[in-house]
PDB file of C-alpha atoms and ligand atoms in Angstrom:
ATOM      1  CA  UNK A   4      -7.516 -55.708  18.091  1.00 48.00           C
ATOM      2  CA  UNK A   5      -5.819 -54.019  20.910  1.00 57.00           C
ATOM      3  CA  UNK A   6      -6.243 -54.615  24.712  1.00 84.00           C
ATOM      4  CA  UNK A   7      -8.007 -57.123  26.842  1.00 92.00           C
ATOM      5  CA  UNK A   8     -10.307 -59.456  25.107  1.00 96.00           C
ATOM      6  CA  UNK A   9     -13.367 -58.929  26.728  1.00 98.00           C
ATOM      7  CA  UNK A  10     -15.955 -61.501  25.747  1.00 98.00           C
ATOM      8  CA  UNK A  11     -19.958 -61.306  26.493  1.00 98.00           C
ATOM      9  CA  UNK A  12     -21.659 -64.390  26.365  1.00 98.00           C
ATOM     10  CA  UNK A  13     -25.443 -63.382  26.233  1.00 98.00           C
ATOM     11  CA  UNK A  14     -28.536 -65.007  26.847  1.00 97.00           C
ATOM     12  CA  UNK A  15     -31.816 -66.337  28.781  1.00 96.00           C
ATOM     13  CA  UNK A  16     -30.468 -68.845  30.873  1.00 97.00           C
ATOM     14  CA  UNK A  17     -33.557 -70.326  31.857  1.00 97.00           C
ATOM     15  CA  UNK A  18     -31.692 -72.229  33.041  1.00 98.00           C
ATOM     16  CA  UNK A  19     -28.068 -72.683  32.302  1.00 98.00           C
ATOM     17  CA  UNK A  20     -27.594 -76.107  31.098  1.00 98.00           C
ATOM     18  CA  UNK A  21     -24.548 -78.435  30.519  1.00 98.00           C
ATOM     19  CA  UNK A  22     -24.548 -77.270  27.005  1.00 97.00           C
ATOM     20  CA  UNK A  23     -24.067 -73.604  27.891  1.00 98.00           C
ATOM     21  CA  UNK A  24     -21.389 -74.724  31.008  1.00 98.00           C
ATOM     22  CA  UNK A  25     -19.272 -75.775  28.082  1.00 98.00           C
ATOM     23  CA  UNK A  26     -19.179 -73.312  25.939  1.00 98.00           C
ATOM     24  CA  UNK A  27     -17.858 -70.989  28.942  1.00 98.00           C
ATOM     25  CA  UNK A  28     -15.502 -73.407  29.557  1.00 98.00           C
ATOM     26  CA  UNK A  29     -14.336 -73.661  25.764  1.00 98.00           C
ATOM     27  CA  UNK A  30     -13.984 -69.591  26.406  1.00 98.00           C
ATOM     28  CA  UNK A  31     -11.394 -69.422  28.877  1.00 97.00           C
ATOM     29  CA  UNK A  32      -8.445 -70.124  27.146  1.00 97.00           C
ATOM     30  CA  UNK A  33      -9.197 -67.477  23.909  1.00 97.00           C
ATOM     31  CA  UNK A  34     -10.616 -64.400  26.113  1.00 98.00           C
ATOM     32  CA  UNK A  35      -9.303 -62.465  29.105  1.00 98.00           C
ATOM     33  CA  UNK A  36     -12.487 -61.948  30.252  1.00 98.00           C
ATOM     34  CA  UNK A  37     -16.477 -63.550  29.743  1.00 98.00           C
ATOM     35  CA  UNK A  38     -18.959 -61.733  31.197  1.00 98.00           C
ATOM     36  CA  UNK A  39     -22.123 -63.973  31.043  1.00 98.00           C
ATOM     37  CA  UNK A  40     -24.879 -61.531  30.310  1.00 98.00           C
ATOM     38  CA  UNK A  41     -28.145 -62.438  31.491  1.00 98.00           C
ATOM     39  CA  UNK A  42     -31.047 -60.940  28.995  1.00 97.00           C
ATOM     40  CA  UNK A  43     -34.281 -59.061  31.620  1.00 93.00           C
ATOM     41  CA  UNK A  44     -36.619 -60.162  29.146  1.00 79.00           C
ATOM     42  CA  UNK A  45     -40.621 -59.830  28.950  1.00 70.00           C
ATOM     43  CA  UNK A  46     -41.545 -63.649  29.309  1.00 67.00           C
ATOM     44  CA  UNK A  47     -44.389 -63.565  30.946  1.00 72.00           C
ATOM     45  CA  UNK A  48     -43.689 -66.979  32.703  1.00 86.00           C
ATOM     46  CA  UNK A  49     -39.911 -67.603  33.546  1.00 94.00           C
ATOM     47  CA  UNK A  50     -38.839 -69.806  35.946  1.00 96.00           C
ATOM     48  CA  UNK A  51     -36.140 -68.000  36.847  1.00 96.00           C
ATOM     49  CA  UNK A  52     -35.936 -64.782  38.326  1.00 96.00           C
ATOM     50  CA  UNK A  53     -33.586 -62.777  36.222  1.00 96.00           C
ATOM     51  CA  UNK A  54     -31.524 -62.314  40.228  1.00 97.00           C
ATOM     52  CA  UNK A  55     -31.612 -66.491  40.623  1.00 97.00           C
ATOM     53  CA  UNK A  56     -30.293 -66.766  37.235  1.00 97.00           C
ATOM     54  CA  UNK A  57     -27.547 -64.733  37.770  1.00 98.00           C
ATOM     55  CA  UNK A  58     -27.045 -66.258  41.187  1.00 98.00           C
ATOM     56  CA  UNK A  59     -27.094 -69.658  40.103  1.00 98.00           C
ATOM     57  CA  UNK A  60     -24.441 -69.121  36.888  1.00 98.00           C
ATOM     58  CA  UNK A  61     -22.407 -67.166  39.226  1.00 98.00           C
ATOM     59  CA  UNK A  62     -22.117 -70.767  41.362  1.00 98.00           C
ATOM     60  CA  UNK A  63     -21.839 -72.651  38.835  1.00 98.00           C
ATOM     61  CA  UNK A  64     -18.360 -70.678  37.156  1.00 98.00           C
ATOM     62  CA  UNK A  65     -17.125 -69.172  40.479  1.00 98.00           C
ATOM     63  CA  UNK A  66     -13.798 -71.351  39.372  1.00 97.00           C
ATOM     64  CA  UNK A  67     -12.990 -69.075  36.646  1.00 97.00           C
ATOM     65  CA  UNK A  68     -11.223 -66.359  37.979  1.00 96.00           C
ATOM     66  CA  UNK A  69     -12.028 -63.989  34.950  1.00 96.00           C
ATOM     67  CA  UNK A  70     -15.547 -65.273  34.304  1.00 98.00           C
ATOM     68  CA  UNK A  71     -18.713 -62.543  35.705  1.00 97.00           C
ATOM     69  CA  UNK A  72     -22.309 -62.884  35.360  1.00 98.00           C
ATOM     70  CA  UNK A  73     -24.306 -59.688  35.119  1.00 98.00           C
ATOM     71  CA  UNK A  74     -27.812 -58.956  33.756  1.00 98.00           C
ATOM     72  CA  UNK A  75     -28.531 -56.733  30.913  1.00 98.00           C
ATOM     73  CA  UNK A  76     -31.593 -55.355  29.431  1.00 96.00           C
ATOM     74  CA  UNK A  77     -32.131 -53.037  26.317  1.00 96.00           C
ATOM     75  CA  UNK A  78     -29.646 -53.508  23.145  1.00 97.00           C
ATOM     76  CA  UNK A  79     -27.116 -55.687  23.574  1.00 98.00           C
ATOM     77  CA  UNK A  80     -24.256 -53.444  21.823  1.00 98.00           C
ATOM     78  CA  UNK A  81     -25.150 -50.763  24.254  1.00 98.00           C
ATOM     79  CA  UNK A  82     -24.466 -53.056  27.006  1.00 98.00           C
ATOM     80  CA  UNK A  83     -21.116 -54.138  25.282  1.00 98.00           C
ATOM     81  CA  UNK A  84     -20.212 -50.442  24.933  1.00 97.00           C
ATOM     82  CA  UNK A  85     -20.874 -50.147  28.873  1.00 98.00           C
ATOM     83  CA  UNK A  86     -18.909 -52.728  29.867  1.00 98.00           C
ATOM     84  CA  UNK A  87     -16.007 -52.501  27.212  1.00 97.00           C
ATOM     85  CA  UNK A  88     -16.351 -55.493  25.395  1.00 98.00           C
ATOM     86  CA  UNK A  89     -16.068 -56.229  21.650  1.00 96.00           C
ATOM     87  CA  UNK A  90     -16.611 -59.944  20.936  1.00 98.00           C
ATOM     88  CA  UNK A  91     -20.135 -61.710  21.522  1.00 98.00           C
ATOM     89  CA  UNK A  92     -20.371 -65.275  21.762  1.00 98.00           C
ATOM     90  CA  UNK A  93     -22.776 -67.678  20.996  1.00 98.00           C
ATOM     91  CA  UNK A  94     -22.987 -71.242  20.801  1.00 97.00           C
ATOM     92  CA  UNK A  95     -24.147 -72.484  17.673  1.00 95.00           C
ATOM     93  CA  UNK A  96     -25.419 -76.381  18.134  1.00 91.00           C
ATOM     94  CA  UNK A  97     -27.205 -77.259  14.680  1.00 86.00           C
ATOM     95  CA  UNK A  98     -28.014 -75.978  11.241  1.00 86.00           C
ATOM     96  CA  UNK A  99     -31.051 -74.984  12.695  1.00 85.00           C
ATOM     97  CA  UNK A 100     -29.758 -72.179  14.838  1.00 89.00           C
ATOM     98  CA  UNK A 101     -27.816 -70.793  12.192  1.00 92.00           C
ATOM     99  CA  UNK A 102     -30.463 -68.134  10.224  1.00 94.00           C
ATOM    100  CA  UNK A 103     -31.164 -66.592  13.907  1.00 95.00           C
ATOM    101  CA  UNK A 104     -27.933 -65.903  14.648  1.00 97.00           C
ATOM    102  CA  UNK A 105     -26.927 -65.026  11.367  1.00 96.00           C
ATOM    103  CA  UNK A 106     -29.441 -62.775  11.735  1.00 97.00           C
ATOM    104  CA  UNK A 107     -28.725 -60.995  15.164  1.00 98.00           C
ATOM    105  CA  UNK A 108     -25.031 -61.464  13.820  1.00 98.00           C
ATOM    106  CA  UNK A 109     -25.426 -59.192  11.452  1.00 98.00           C
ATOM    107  CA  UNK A 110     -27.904 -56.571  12.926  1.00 98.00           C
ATOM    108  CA  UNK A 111     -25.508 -56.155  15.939  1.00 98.00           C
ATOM    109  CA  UNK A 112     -22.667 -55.452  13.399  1.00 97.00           C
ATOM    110  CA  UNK A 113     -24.685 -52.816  11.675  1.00 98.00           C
ATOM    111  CA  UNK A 114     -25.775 -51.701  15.092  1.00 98.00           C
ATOM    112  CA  UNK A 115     -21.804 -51.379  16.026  1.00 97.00           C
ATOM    113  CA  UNK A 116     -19.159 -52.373  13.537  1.00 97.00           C
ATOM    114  CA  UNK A 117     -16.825 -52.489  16.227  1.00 96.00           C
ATOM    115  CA  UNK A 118     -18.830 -55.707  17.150  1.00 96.00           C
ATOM    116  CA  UNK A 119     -17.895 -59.325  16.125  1.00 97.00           C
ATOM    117  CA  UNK A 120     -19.715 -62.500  17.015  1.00 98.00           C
ATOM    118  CA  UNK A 121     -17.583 -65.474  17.495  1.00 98.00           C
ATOM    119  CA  UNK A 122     -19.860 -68.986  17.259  1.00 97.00           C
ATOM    120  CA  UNK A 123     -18.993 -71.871  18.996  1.00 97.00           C
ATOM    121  CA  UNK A 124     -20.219 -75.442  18.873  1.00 95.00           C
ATOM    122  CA  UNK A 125     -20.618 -77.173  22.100  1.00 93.00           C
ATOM    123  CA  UNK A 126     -19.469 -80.677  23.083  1.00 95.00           C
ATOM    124  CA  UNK A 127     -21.817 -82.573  20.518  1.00 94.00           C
ATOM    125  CA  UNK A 128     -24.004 -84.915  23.683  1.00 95.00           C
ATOM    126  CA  UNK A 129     -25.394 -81.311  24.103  1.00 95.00           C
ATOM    127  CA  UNK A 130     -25.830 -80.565  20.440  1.00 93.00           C
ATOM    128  CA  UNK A 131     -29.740 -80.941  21.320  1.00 94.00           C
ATOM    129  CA  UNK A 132     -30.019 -79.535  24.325  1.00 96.00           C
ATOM    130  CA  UNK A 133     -31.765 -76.061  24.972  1.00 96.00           C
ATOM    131  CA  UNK A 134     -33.295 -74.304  27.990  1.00 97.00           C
ATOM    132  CA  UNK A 135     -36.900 -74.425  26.519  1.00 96.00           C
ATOM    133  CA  UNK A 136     -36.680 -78.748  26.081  1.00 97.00           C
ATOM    134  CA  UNK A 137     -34.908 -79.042  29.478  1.00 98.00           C
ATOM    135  CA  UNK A 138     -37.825 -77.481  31.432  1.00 97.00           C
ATOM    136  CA  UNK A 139     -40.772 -79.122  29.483  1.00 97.00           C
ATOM    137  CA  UNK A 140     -38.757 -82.679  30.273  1.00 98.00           C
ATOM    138  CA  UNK A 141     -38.553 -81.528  33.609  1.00 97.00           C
ATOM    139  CA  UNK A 142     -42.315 -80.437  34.064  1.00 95.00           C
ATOM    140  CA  UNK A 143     -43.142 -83.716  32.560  1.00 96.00           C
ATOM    141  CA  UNK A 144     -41.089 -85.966  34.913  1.00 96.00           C
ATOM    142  CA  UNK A 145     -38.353 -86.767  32.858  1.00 97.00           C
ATOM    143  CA  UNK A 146     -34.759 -87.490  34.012  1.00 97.00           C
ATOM    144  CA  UNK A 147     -32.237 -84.582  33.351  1.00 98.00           C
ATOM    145  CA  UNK A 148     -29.376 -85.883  35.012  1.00 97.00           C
ATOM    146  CA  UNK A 149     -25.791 -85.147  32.946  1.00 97.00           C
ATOM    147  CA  UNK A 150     -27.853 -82.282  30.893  1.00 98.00           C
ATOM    148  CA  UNK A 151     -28.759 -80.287  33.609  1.00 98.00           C
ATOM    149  CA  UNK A 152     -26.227 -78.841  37.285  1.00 98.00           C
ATOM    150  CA  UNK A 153     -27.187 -81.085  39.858  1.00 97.00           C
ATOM    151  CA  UNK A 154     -27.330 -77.472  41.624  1.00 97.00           C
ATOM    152  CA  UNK A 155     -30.016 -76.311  38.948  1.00 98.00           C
ATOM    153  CA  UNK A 156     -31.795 -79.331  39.280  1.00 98.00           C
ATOM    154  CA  UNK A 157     -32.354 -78.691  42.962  1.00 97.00           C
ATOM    155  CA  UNK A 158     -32.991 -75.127  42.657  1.00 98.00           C
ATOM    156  CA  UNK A 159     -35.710 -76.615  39.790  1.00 97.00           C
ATOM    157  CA  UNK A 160     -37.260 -79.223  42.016  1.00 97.00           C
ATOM    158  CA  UNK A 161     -37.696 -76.358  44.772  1.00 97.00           C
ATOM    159  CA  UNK A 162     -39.539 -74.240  42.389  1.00 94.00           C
ATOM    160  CA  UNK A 163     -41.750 -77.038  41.430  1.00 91.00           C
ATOM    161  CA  UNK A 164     -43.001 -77.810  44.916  1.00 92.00           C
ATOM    162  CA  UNK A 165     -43.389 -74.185  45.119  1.00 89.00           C
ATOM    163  CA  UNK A 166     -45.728 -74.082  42.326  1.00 82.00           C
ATOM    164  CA  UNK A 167     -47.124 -77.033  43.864  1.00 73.00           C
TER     165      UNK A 167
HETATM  166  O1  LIG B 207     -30.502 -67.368  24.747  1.00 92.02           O
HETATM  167  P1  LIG B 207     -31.344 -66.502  23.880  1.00 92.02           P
HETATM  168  O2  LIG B 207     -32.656 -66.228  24.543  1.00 92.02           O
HETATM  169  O3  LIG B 207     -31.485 -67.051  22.485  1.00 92.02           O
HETATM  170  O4  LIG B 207     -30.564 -65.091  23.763  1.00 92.02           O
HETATM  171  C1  LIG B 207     -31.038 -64.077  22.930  1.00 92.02           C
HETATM  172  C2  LIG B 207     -30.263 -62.763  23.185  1.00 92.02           C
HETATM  173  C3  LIG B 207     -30.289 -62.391  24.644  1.00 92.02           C
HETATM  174  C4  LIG B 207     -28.827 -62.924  22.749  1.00 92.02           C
HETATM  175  C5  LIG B 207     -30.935 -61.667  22.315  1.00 92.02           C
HETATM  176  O5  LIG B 207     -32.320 -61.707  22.499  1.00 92.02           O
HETATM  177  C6  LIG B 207     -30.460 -60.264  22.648  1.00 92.02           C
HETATM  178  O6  LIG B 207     -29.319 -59.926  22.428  1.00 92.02           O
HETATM  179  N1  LIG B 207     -31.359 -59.437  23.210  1.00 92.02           N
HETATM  180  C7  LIG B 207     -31.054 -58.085  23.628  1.00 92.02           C
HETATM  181  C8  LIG B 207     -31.826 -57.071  22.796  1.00 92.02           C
HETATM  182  C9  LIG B 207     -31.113 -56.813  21.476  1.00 92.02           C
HETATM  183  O7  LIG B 207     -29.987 -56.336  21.433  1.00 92.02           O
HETATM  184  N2  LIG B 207     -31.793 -57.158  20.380  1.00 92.02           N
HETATM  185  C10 LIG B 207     -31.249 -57.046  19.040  1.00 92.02           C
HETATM  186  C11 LIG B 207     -30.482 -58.315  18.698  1.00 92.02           C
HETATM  187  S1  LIG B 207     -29.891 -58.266  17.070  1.00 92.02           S
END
């Protein structure tokens, strides 16, 4: 491989958790570059705005100076191609999540064999830890602290009063 490593780390990121905060971190010493690619996907009920995600993971790595968060929607390797990157990663935290991302793995390689994905396992107290439980523990009044930003929390508890 010649050139910059240019890393995408794609994704929902409804909300970014802990979980995902470390596997960014874990990527700054192997790439020159992580974009954090936020996925404009058809959920019909995000909490999130696809602009406050962004916004929100863009505060939450603005210490890494080679770290950007942009959104993305359509294939992922057509993204990569845009933006000149090669190497997806994703985190990988059980057996569980393995057959998916074998799955896209492979598709994306047959979509563009110039394409590897890297997997990474997070720090193992977030080994359990996904968007989709943090916001039904939140909904049901349960204590996120040390999973969950303290900013994202906020930015959560706003968006449940506005809900009401
Ligand atoms: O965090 P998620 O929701 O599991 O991320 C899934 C994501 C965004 C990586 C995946 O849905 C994706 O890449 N979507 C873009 C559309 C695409 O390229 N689909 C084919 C994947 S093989």
């Amino acid at each position: 491989m010649t050139g910059r490593r240019i890393a995408v780390y794609p994704g929902s990121f409804d909300p970014i958790h802990n979980g995902h905060l470390d596997i960014i971190e874990r990527c700054q010493p192997l790439f020159d570059q992580v974009i954090v690619a936020v996925l404009f996907n058809d959920e019909k009920q995000p909490l999130f705005t696809v602009d406050e995600r962004v916004e929100l993971i863009a505060e939450m790595t603005s210490s890494y100076s080679e770290c950007r968060v942009e959104s993305f929607s359509g294939l992922l390797v057509d993204y990569m191609d845009e933006v000149g990157a090669s190497i997806i990663v994703r985190g990988l935290r059980a057996v569980t999540d393995f057959e998916y991302e074998f799955q896209m793995a492979l598709m994306n390689r047959r979509l563009n064999r110039r394409i590897e994905t890297v997997f990474m396992a997070p720090c193992e107290e977030y080994s359990y830890l996904s968007s989709r439980l943090a916001k039904e523990v939140f909904f049901l009044g349960g204590d996120l602290r040390g999973l969950v930003p303290a900013r994202v929390l906020e930015s959560m508890d706003a968006k449940r009063a506005d809900r009401g």
